[in-house]
Amino acid sequence: MSEQSIPPGLPIWVADHVKLYFEDPEKGHMWDSTPRGGPGVLPTLLLITTGRKSGKSRILPLLYRKEDVGFVVVASKGGAPNNPSWFLNLLKTPSCEIHVGRDHLRVNARTSEGKERMMLWEKMAELYPPYDDYQAKTDREIPVIVLESAN
């Protein structure tokens, strides 16, 4: 996927982040969240899923943390009552791609559960404290997803 194939309909700031990632992977990777009200520079990856309805590639920047189990992301959707579309896409097609800085990787997604989820949630909330606020405002358990190398 390239900058030219950024799907229409993304919020402008998200599309700008994707564009920045392709133009300057280091700046896109270590993203300054302060203009969006965030706590500062945070690591992001680009997740490329297959749309469960359209079958088209869908791309989105997400905060992540690298752990022994793989790359960890959170399907928070800001604490909305329903899961984000990208997570539903992964449930249908767990095989996907990520860009982490200049690296482009094939990965498989799985939803963490039990003690692993609790441990990973704590690490992600340490990285980005608003995740705890998001969980408090929704009845759903916010999924924590592990992206494992497909090799």
PDB file of C-alpha atoms in Angstrom:
ATOM      1  CA  MET A   1       0.000   0.000   0.000  1.00  0.00           C
ATOM      2  CA  SER A   2       1.258   3.478  -0.740  1.00  0.00           C
ATOM      3  CA  GLU A   3       0.329   6.997   0.166  1.00  0.00           C
ATOM      4  CA  GLN A   4      -1.668   7.214  -3.063  1.00  0.00           C
ATOM      5  CA  SER A   5      -3.980   4.439  -1.848  1.00  0.00           C
ATOM      6  CA  ILE A   6      -5.019   6.022   1.454  1.00  0.00           C
ATOM      7  CA  PRO A   7      -8.711   5.172   1.720  1.00  0.00           C
ATOM      8  CA  PRO A   8     -11.139   8.097   1.516  1.00  0.00           C
ATOM      9  CA  GLY A   9     -13.255   8.900   4.546  1.00  0.00           C
ATOM     10  CA  LEU A  10     -10.507   8.929   7.174  1.00  0.00           C
ATOM     11  CA  PRO A  11     -10.544  11.947   9.487  1.00  0.00           C
ATOM     12  CA  ILE A  12      -8.107  14.535   8.126  1.00  0.00           C
ATOM     13  CA  TRP A  13      -5.669  14.194  11.035  1.00  0.00           C
ATOM     14  CA  VAL A  14      -5.576  10.396  10.556  1.00  0.00           C
ATOM     15  CA  ALA A  15      -5.043  10.695   6.796  1.00  0.00           C
ATOM     16  CA  ASP A  16      -2.301  13.267   7.493  1.00  0.00           C
ATOM     17  CA  HIS A  17      -0.615  10.830   9.891  1.00  0.00           C
ATOM     18  CA  VAL A  18      -0.713   8.042   7.291  1.00  0.00           C
ATOM     19  CA  LYS A  19       0.702  10.425   4.667  1.00  0.00           C
ATOM     20  CA  LEU A  20       3.470  11.511   7.069  1.00  0.00           C
ATOM     21  CA  TYR A  21       4.298   7.857   7.755  1.00  0.00           C
ATOM     22  CA  PHE A  22       4.876   7.211   4.049  1.00  0.00           C
ATOM     23  CA  GLU A  23       6.788  10.469   3.497  1.00  0.00           C
ATOM     24  CA  ASP A  24       8.947  10.243   6.627  1.00  0.00           C
ATOM     25  CA  PRO A  25       8.647   6.856   8.372  1.00  0.00           C
ATOM     26  CA  GLU A  26      10.647   7.990  11.412  1.00  0.00           C
ATOM     27  CA  LYS A  27       8.394  11.002  12.084  1.00  0.00           C
ATOM     28  CA  GLY A  28       5.295   8.925  11.381  1.00  0.00           C
ATOM     29  CA  HIS A  29       6.536   6.164  13.682  1.00  0.00           C
ATOM     30  CA  MET A  30       7.381   8.425  16.633  1.00  0.00           C
ATOM     31  CA  TRP A  31       4.263  10.582  16.362  1.00  0.00           C
ATOM     32  CA  ASP A  32       3.823  13.800  18.316  1.00  0.00           C
ATOM     33  CA  SER A  33       0.354  13.448  19.816  1.00  0.00           C
ATOM     34  CA  THR A  34       0.304  16.867  21.523  1.00  0.00           C
ATOM     35  CA  PRO A  35      -1.560  18.656  18.680  1.00  0.00           C
ATOM     36  CA  ARG A  36      -4.371  16.094  19.212  1.00  0.00           C
ATOM     37  CA  GLY A  37      -4.335  16.524  23.018  1.00  0.00           C
ATOM     38  CA  GLY A  38      -2.034  13.568  23.683  1.00  0.00           C
ATOM     39  CA  PRO A  39       0.822  13.274  26.173  1.00  0.00           C
ATOM     40  CA  GLY A  40       3.678  13.773  23.690  1.00  0.00           C
ATOM     41  CA  VAL A  41       5.647  11.577  21.331  1.00  0.00           C
ATOM     42  CA  LEU A  42       4.214   8.051  21.061  1.00  0.00           C
ATOM     43  CA  PRO A  43       5.184   5.018  18.961  1.00  0.00           C
ATOM     44  CA  THR A  44       2.730   4.226  16.189  1.00  0.00           C
ATOM     45  CA  LEU A  45       2.474   1.607  13.500  1.00  0.00           C
ATOM     46  CA  LEU A  46       0.382   1.458  10.373  1.00  0.00           C
ATOM     47  CA  LEU A  47      -2.053  -1.449  10.393  1.00  0.00           C
ATOM     48  CA  ILE A  48      -3.303  -2.669   7.023  1.00  0.00           C
ATOM     49  CA  THR A  49      -6.358  -4.920   7.216  1.00  0.00           C
ATOM     50  CA  THR A  50      -8.696  -6.397   4.633  1.00  0.00           C
ATOM     51  CA  GLY A  51     -12.168  -4.879   4.801  1.00  0.00           C
ATOM     52  CA  ARG A  52     -14.644  -7.558   5.892  1.00  0.00           C
ATOM     53  CA  LYS A  53     -17.343  -6.187   3.565  1.00  0.00           C
ATOM     54  CA  SER A  54     -15.388  -4.508   0.766  1.00  0.00           C
ATOM     55  CA  GLY A  55     -12.380  -6.835   0.575  1.00  0.00           C
ATOM     56  CA  LYS A  56     -10.244  -3.696   0.065  1.00  0.00           C
ATOM     57  CA  SER A  57      -7.140  -2.774   2.028  1.00  0.00           C
ATOM     58  CA  ARG A  58      -7.792  -0.502   4.983  1.00  0.00           C
ATOM     59  CA  ILE A  59      -5.012   1.412   6.709  1.00  0.00           C
ATOM     60  CA  LEU A  60      -4.887   3.084  10.089  1.00  0.00           C
ATOM     61  CA  PRO A  61      -2.172   4.410  12.408  1.00  0.00           C
ATOM     62  CA  LEU A  62      -2.328   2.913  15.903  1.00  0.00           C
ATOM     63  CA  LEU A  63      -0.376   3.314  19.106  1.00  0.00           C
ATOM     64  CA  TYR A  64       1.581   0.164  19.861  1.00  0.00           C
ATOM     65  CA  ARG A  65       4.017  -1.421  22.233  1.00  0.00           C
ATOM     66  CA  LYS A  66       6.538  -4.088  21.275  1.00  0.00           C
ATOM     67  CA  GLU A  67       6.462  -7.026  23.685  1.00  0.00           C
ATOM     68  CA  ASP A  68       7.927 -10.538  23.596  1.00  0.00           C
ATOM     69  CA  VAL A  69       4.605 -11.846  22.227  1.00  0.00           C
ATOM     70  CA  GLY A  70       4.580  -9.364  19.332  1.00  0.00           C
ATOM     71  CA  PHE A  71       3.272  -5.891  18.605  1.00  0.00           C
ATOM     72  CA  VAL A  72       0.395  -4.962  20.929  1.00  0.00           C
ATOM     73  CA  VAL A  73      -2.453  -2.608  19.976  1.00  0.00           C
ATOM     74  CA  VAL A  74      -5.721  -1.675  21.683  1.00  0.00           C
ATOM     75  CA  ALA A  75      -9.168  -1.576  20.023  1.00  0.00           C
ATOM     76  CA  SER A  76     -10.396   1.269  22.217  1.00  0.00           C
ATOM     77  CA  LYS A  77     -12.328   3.486  19.792  1.00  0.00           C
ATOM     78  CA  GLY A  78     -12.134   6.092  22.546  1.00  0.00           C
ATOM     79  CA  GLY A  79     -14.375   3.999  24.799  1.00  0.00           C
ATOM     80  CA  ALA A  80     -17.269   3.852  22.326  1.00  0.00           C
ATOM     81  CA  PRO A  81     -19.858   1.126  22.983  1.00  0.00           C
ATOM     82  CA  ASN A  82     -18.903  -0.826  19.843  1.00  0.00           C
ATOM     83  CA  ASN A  83     -15.588  -2.159  18.561  1.00  0.00           C
ATOM     84  CA  PRO A  84     -13.697  -0.330  15.813  1.00  0.00           C
ATOM     85  CA  SER A  85     -14.058  -1.539  12.233  1.00  0.00           C
ATOM     86  CA  TRP A  86     -10.384  -2.462  11.977  1.00  0.00           C
ATOM     87  CA  PHE A  87     -10.824  -4.928  14.853  1.00  0.00           C
ATOM     88  CA  LEU A  88     -13.871  -6.491  13.163  1.00  0.00           C
ATOM     89  CA  ASN A  89     -11.780  -6.778   9.980  1.00  0.00           C
ATOM     90  CA  LEU A  90      -9.104  -8.671  11.937  1.00  0.00           C
ATOM     91  CA  LEU A  91     -11.689 -11.045  13.402  1.00  0.00           C
ATOM     92  CA  LYS A  92     -12.681 -12.011   9.852  1.00  0.00           C
ATOM     93  CA  THR A  93      -9.149 -11.953   8.373  1.00  0.00           C
ATOM     94  CA  PRO A  94      -6.414 -12.139  11.032  1.00  0.00           C
ATOM     95  CA  SER A  95      -3.627 -12.117   8.436  1.00  0.00           C
ATOM     96  CA  CYS A  96      -2.561  -8.511   7.893  1.00  0.00           C
ATOM     97  CA  GLU A  97       0.391  -6.177   7.397  1.00  0.00           C
ATOM     98  CA  ILE A  98       2.040  -3.538   9.511  1.00  0.00           C
ATOM     99  CA  HIS A  99       4.551  -0.779   8.904  1.00  0.00           C
ATOM    100  CA  VAL A 100       6.748  -0.048  11.923  1.00  0.00           C
ATOM    101  CA  GLY A 101       9.049   2.794  11.005  1.00  0.00           C
ATOM    102  CA  ARG A 102      10.764   1.653   7.810  1.00  0.00           C
ATOM    103  CA  ASP A 103       9.932  -2.026   8.387  1.00  0.00           C
ATOM    104  CA  HIS A 104       7.037  -3.680   6.550  1.00  0.00           C
ATOM    105  CA  LEU A 105       5.885  -6.953   8.117  1.00  0.00           C
ATOM    106  CA  ARG A 106       3.271  -9.658   7.564  1.00  0.00           C
ATOM    107  CA  VAL A 107       1.592 -10.547  10.847  1.00  0.00           C
ATOM    108  CA  ASN A 108      -1.295 -12.540  12.252  1.00  0.00           C
ATOM    109  CA  ALA A 109      -3.636 -10.954  14.768  1.00  0.00           C
ATOM    110  CA  ARG A 110      -5.078 -12.584  17.856  1.00  0.00           C
ATOM    111  CA  THR A 111      -7.065 -11.203  20.759  1.00  0.00           C
ATOM    112  CA  SER A 112      -5.328 -11.645  24.108  1.00  0.00           C
ATOM    113  CA  GLU A 113      -7.342 -13.075  26.994  1.00  0.00           C
ATOM    114  CA  GLY A 114      -7.174 -13.641  30.738  1.00  0.00           C
ATOM    115  CA  LYS A 115      -3.935 -12.904  32.555  1.00  0.00           C
ATOM    116  CA  GLU A 116      -2.117 -12.098  29.335  1.00  0.00           C
ATOM    117  CA  ARG A 117      -4.717  -9.456  28.473  1.00  0.00           C
ATOM    118  CA  MET A 118      -4.524  -7.942  31.954  1.00  0.00           C
ATOM    119  CA  MET A 119      -0.725  -7.719  31.786  1.00  0.00           C
ATOM    120  CA  LEU A 120      -0.748  -6.249  28.280  1.00  0.00           C
ATOM    121  CA  TRP A 121      -3.553  -3.819  29.187  1.00  0.00           C
ATOM    122  CA  GLU A 122      -1.482  -2.489  32.083  1.00  0.00           C
ATOM    123  CA  LYS A 123       1.510  -1.952  29.801  1.00  0.00           C
ATOM    124  CA  MET A 124      -0.601  -0.188  27.173  1.00  0.00           C
ATOM    125  CA  ALA A 125      -2.270   2.026  29.803  1.00  0.00           C
ATOM    126  CA  GLU A 126       1.204   2.909  31.066  1.00  0.00           C
ATOM    127  CA  LEU A 127       2.092   4.004  27.528  1.00  0.00           C
ATOM    128  CA  TYR A 128      -1.210   5.877  27.060  1.00  0.00           C
ATOM    129  CA  PRO A 129      -3.126   6.504  30.336  1.00  0.00           C
ATOM    130  CA  PRO A 130      -6.410   7.569  28.641  1.00  0.00           C
ATOM    131  CA  TYR A 131      -7.014   3.875  27.836  1.00  0.00           C
ATOM    132  CA  ASP A 132      -8.141   3.418  31.466  1.00  0.00           C
ATOM    133  CA  ASP A 133     -10.642   6.273  31.029  1.00  0.00           C
ATOM    134  CA  TYR A 134     -11.900   4.699  27.804  1.00  0.00           C
ATOM    135  CA  GLN A 135     -12.457   1.351  29.559  1.00  0.00           C
ATOM    136  CA  ALA A 136     -14.317   3.080  32.410  1.00  0.00           C
ATOM    137  CA  LYS A 137     -16.809   4.697  30.043  1.00  0.00           C
ATOM    138  CA  THR A 138     -17.856   1.542  28.155  1.00  0.00           C
ATOM    139  CA  ASP A 139     -19.525  -1.736  29.132  1.00  0.00           C
ATOM    140  CA  ARG A 140     -17.495  -3.766  26.624  1.00  0.00           C
ATOM    141  CA  GLU A 141     -14.120  -5.202  27.515  1.00  0.00           C
ATOM    142  CA  ILE A 142     -11.796  -3.317  25.191  1.00  0.00           C
ATOM    143  CA  PRO A 143      -9.831  -5.845  23.137  1.00  0.00           C
ATOM    144  CA  VAL A 144      -6.051  -5.994  23.361  1.00  0.00           C
ATOM    145  CA  ILE A 145      -4.644  -7.427  20.147  1.00  0.00           C
ATOM    146  CA  VAL A 146      -1.303  -9.122  19.594  1.00  0.00           C
ATOM    147  CA  LEU A 147       0.183  -8.923  16.107  1.00  0.00           C
ATOM    148  CA  GLU A 148       2.547 -11.891  15.763  1.00  0.00           C
ATOM    149  CA  SER A 149       5.071 -12.439  13.002  1.00  0.00           C
ATOM    150  CA  ALA A 150       3.633 -14.509  10.153  1.00  0.00           C
ATOM    151  CA  ASN A 151       7.073 -15.972   9.357  1.00  0.00           C
TER     152      ASN A 151
END
